[in-house]
XYZ file of C-alpha atoms in Angstrom:
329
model
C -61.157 -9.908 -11.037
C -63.852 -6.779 -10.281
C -65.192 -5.082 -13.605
C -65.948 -1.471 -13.862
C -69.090 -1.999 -12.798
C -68.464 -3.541 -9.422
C -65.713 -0.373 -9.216
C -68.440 2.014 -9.594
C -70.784 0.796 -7.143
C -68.047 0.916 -4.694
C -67.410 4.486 -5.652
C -71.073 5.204 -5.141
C -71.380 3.956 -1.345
C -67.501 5.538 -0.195
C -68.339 9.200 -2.146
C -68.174 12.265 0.119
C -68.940 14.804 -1.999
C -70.985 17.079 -0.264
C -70.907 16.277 2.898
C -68.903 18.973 3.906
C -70.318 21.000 1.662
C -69.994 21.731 -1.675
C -66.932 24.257 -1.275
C -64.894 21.657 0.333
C -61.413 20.857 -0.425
C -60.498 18.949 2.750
C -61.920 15.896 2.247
C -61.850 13.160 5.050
C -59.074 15.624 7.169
C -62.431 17.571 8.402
C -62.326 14.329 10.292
C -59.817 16.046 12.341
C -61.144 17.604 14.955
C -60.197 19.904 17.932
C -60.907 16.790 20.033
C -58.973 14.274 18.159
C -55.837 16.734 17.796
C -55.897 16.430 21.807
C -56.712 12.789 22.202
C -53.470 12.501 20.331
C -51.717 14.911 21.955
C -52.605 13.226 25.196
C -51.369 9.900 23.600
C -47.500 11.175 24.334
C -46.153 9.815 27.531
C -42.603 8.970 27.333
C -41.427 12.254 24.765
C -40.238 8.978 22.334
C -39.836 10.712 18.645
C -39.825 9.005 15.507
C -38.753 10.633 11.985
C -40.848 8.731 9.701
C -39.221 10.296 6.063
C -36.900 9.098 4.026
C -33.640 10.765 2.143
C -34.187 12.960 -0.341
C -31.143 12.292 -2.629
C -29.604 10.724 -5.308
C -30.173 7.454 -4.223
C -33.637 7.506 -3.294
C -36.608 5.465 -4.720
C -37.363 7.422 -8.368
C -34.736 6.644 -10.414
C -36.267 3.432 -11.768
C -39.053 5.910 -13.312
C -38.543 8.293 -16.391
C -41.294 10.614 -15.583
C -39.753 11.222 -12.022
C -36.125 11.669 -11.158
C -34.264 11.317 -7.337
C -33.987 14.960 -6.133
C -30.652 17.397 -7.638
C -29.109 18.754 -5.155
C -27.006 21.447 -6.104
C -24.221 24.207 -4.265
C -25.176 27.496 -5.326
C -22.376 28.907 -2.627
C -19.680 26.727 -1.523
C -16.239 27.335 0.368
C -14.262 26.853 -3.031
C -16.650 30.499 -4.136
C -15.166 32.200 -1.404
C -11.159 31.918 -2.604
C -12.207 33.036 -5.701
C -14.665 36.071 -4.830
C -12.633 37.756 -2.494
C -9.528 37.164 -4.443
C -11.085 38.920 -7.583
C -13.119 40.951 -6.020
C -16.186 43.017 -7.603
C -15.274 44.108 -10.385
C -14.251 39.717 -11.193
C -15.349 39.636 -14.767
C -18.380 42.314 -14.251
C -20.074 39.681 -13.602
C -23.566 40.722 -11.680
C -23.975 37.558 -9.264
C -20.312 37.309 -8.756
C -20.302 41.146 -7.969
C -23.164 41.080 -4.997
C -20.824 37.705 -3.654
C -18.208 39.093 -3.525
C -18.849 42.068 -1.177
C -19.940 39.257 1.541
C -16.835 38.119 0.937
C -14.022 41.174 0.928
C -12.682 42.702 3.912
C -14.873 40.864 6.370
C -14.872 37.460 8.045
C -18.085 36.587 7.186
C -18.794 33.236 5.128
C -21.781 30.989 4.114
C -23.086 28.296 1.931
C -26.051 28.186 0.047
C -27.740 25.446 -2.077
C -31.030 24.262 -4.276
C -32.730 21.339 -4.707
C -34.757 20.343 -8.188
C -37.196 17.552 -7.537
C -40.583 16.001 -7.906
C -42.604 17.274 -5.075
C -43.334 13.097 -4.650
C -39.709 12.352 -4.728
C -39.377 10.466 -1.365
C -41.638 10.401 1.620
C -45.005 12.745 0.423
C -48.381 13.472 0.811
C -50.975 13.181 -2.682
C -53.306 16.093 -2.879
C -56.634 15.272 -3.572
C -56.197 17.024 -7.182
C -53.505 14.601 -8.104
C -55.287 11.909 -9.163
C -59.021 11.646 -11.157
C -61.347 9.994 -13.489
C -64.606 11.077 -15.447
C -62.967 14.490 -15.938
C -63.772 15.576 -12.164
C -61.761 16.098 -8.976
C -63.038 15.445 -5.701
C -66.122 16.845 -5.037
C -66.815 17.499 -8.051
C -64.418 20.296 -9.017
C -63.383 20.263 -12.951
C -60.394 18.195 -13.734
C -59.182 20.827 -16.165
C -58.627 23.292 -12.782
C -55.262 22.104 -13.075
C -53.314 23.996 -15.282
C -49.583 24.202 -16.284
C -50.066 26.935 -13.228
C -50.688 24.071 -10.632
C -53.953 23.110 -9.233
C -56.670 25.787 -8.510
C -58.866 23.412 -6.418
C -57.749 20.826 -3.818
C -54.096 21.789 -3.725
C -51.470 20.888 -1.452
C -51.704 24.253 -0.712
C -55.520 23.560 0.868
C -54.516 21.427 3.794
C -51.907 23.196 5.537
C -53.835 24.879 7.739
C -55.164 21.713 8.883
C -51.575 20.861 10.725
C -52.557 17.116 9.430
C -51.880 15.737 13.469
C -53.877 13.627 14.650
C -54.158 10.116 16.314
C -51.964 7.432 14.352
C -52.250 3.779 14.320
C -49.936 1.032 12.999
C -50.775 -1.820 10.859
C -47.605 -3.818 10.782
C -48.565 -6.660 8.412
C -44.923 -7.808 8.124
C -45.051 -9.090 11.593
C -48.536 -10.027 11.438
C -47.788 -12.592 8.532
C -44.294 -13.595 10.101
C -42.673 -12.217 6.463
C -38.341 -11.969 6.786
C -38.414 -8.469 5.170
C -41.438 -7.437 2.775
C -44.711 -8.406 1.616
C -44.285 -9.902 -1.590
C -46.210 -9.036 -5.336
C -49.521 -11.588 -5.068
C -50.314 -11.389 -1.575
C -52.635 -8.072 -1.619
C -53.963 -6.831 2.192
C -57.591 -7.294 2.517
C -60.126 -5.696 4.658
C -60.739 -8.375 6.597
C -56.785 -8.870 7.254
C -56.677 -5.266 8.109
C -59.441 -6.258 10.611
C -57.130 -8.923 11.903
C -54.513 -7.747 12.372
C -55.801 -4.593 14.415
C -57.318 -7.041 16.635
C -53.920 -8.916 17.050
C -52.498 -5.694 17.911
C -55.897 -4.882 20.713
C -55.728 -1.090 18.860
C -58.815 0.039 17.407
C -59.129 2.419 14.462
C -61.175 5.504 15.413
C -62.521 8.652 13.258
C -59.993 10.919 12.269
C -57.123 8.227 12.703
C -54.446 8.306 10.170
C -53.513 4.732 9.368
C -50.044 3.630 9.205
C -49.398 0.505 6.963
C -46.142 -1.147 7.254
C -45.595 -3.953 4.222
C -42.027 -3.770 4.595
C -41.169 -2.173 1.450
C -38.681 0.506 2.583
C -37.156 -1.875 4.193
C -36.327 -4.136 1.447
C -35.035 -1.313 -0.902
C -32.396 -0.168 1.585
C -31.273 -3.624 1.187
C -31.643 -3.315 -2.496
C -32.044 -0.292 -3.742
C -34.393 -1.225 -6.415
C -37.073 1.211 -6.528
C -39.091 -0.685 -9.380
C -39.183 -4.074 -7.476
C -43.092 -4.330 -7.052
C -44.623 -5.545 -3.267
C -47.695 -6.129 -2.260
C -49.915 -3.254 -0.561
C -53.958 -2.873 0.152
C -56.135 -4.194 -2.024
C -59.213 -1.960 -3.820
C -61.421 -3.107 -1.580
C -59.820 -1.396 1.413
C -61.707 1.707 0.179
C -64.787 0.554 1.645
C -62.892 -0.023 4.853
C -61.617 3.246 4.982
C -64.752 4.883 4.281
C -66.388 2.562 7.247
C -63.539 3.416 9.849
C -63.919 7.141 8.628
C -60.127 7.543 8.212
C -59.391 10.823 7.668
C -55.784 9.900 5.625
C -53.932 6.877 5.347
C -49.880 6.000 4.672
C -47.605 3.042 3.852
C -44.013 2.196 3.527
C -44.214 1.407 -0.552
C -44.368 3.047 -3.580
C -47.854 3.540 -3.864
C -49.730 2.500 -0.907
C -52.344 -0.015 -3.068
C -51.624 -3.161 -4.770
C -49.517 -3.012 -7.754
C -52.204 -5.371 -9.150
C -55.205 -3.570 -10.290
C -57.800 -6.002 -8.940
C -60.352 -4.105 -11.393
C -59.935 -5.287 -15.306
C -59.371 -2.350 -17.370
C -58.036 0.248 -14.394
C -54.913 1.207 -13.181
C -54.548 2.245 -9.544
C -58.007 1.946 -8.377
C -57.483 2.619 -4.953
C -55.986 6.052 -5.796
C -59.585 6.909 -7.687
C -61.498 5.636 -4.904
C -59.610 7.376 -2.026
C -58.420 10.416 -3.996
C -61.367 11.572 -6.204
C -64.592 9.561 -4.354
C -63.253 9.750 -1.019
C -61.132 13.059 0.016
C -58.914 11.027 1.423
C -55.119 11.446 1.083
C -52.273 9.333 0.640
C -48.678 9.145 1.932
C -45.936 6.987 0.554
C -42.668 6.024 1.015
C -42.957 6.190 4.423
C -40.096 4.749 7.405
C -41.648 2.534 9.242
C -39.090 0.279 10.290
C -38.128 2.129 13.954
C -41.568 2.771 14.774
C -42.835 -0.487 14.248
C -40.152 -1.472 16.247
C -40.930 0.208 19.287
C -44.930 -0.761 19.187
C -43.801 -4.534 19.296
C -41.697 -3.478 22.496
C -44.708 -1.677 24.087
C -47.205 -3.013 22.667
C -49.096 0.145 22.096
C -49.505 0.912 18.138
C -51.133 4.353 18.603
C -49.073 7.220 18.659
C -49.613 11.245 17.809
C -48.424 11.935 14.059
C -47.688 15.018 12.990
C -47.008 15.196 9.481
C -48.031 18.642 7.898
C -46.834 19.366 3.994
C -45.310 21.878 2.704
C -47.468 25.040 1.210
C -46.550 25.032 -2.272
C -49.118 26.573 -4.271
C -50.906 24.597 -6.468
C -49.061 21.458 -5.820
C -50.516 18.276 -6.177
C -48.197 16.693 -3.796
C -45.714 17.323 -0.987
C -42.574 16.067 0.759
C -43.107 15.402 4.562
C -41.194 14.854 7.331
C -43.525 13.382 9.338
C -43.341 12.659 12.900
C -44.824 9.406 15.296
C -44.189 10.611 19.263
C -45.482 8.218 22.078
């Protein structure tokens, strides 16, 4: 096992603070260029569309965690409101939202329903901001760690990457058909660089600057069979930061929990991975990603690069976002 040494010498050679100046809050998305948004663009040739997010409900993957909770989903108007509204009418109880229903409601055949939803913003399939994870009391690029407030995140938001669009070219990594696994890649068997090497090469697709990197481990798949969203797979190892950095990815996404290796790999750190990429690196990550169908259809064809588009919501401040994101080929 790495010390903290050997953790900080690999945060010296990936670090990208400053080179895209010191203002940045982008990271590795500046990656994304005008050119690379139409090489994937030009990557679409049968109109093929694959929804790469999960449910956000009840059953989803949170509820093994007390500090996150599946999504609440709740009717705010329903058909049973409308009985009762127009029956009582305004004056039902002078009550004030009950009033200003009601007179949708009376004399007129108009109806609707309306809801709310109260949930982590990395409740299912998301995006982490570069803000949402740190060390040595400093964001990326340097930015103060205690610019996130109880108000949200005044440097490297969510909220700072939407007007990227986040599309670009993606590429699949399917190591669950690279290792011949039946379902998922199991705790103790951590991806290397050199495997990610491997299996790109098994697959003839090269990663390129600006790709977003898709890494299948077959751990979505294993919880629909499941449903046990504590049951710990395997997923990149550390290390993979340097690979990252080399390949200049500008964002990368997986099918588990938390993209890296449950297993620190570095004695006396949790999530190292999420340091290295987050705060050293700029460089997103996405998990609980589908990547079941898509996978799929790249053994078929044989082609395992695809346009993504997977821009997050624009909630201000937010150190994360749901996604919906989408592969087309």
């Amino acid at each position: 096992m790495a010390g903290l040494s050997d953790f900080r010498r690999v945060a010296e050679t990936v670090r990208n603070w400053g080179r895209w100046g010191d203002a940045d809050e982008l990271g590795t998305l500046n990656l994304i260029t005008p050119e690379k948004v139409a090489q994937a663009a030009a990557l679409v040739r049968d109109g093929k569309v694959f929804p790469l997010g999960v449910d956000f409900g009840s059953s989803g993957p949170q509820g093994a965690f007390q500090f996150r909770h599946n999504p609440i989903h709740v009717m705010t108007v329903d058909g049973g409101d409308v009985s009762t509204l127009a029956q009582y009418g305004p004056e039902w109880h002078r009550n004030i939202v009950a009033k200003q229903l009601s007179e949708f409601f009376v004399d007129n055949p108009f109806r609707f329903n309306d809801d709310m939803i109260v949930m982590p913003l990395q409740a299912a399939t998301q995006w982490d901001a570069l803000s949402h994870v740190y060390y040595d009391d400093q964001l990326y690029n340097g930015f103060p760690a205690n610019s996130v407030t109880s108000l949200g995140a005044y440097h490297c938001g969510i909220d700072k990457v939407d007007g990227k669009g986040i599309t670009s070219r993606g590429v699949l990594l399917d190591l669950v058909a690279y290792r011949g696994a039946d379902t998922f890649l199991p705790l103790g068997t951590p991806i290397t660089p050199d495997e990610l090497d491997e299996v790109a090469r098994a697959q003839q697709v090269t990663v390129q600057p600006g790709d977003i990197v898709l890494i299948r481990t077959g751990w979505w798949d294993r919880f629909r069979l499941t449903g046990n969203g504590a049951e710990p797979g395997a997923g990149l190892d550390w290390r993979c930061a340097s690979w990252l950095h080399e390949h200049d990815v500008a964002a990368v996404a997986a099918d588990n929990l938390m993209v890296e290796d449950p297993v620190s790999g570095v004695e006396g750190t949790y999530l190292p991975l999420h340091m290295l990429c987050l705060r050293d690196m700029g460089l997103m990550l996405g998990e609980y990603w589908d990547l079941g169908a898509l996978a799929a259809d790249c053994a078929a064809d044989g082609r395992y690069e695809f346009q993504l588009v997977a821009p997050p919501l624009r909630v201000t401040g937010g150190v994360g976002s749901p996604v919906n994101p989408i592969a087309i080929k």
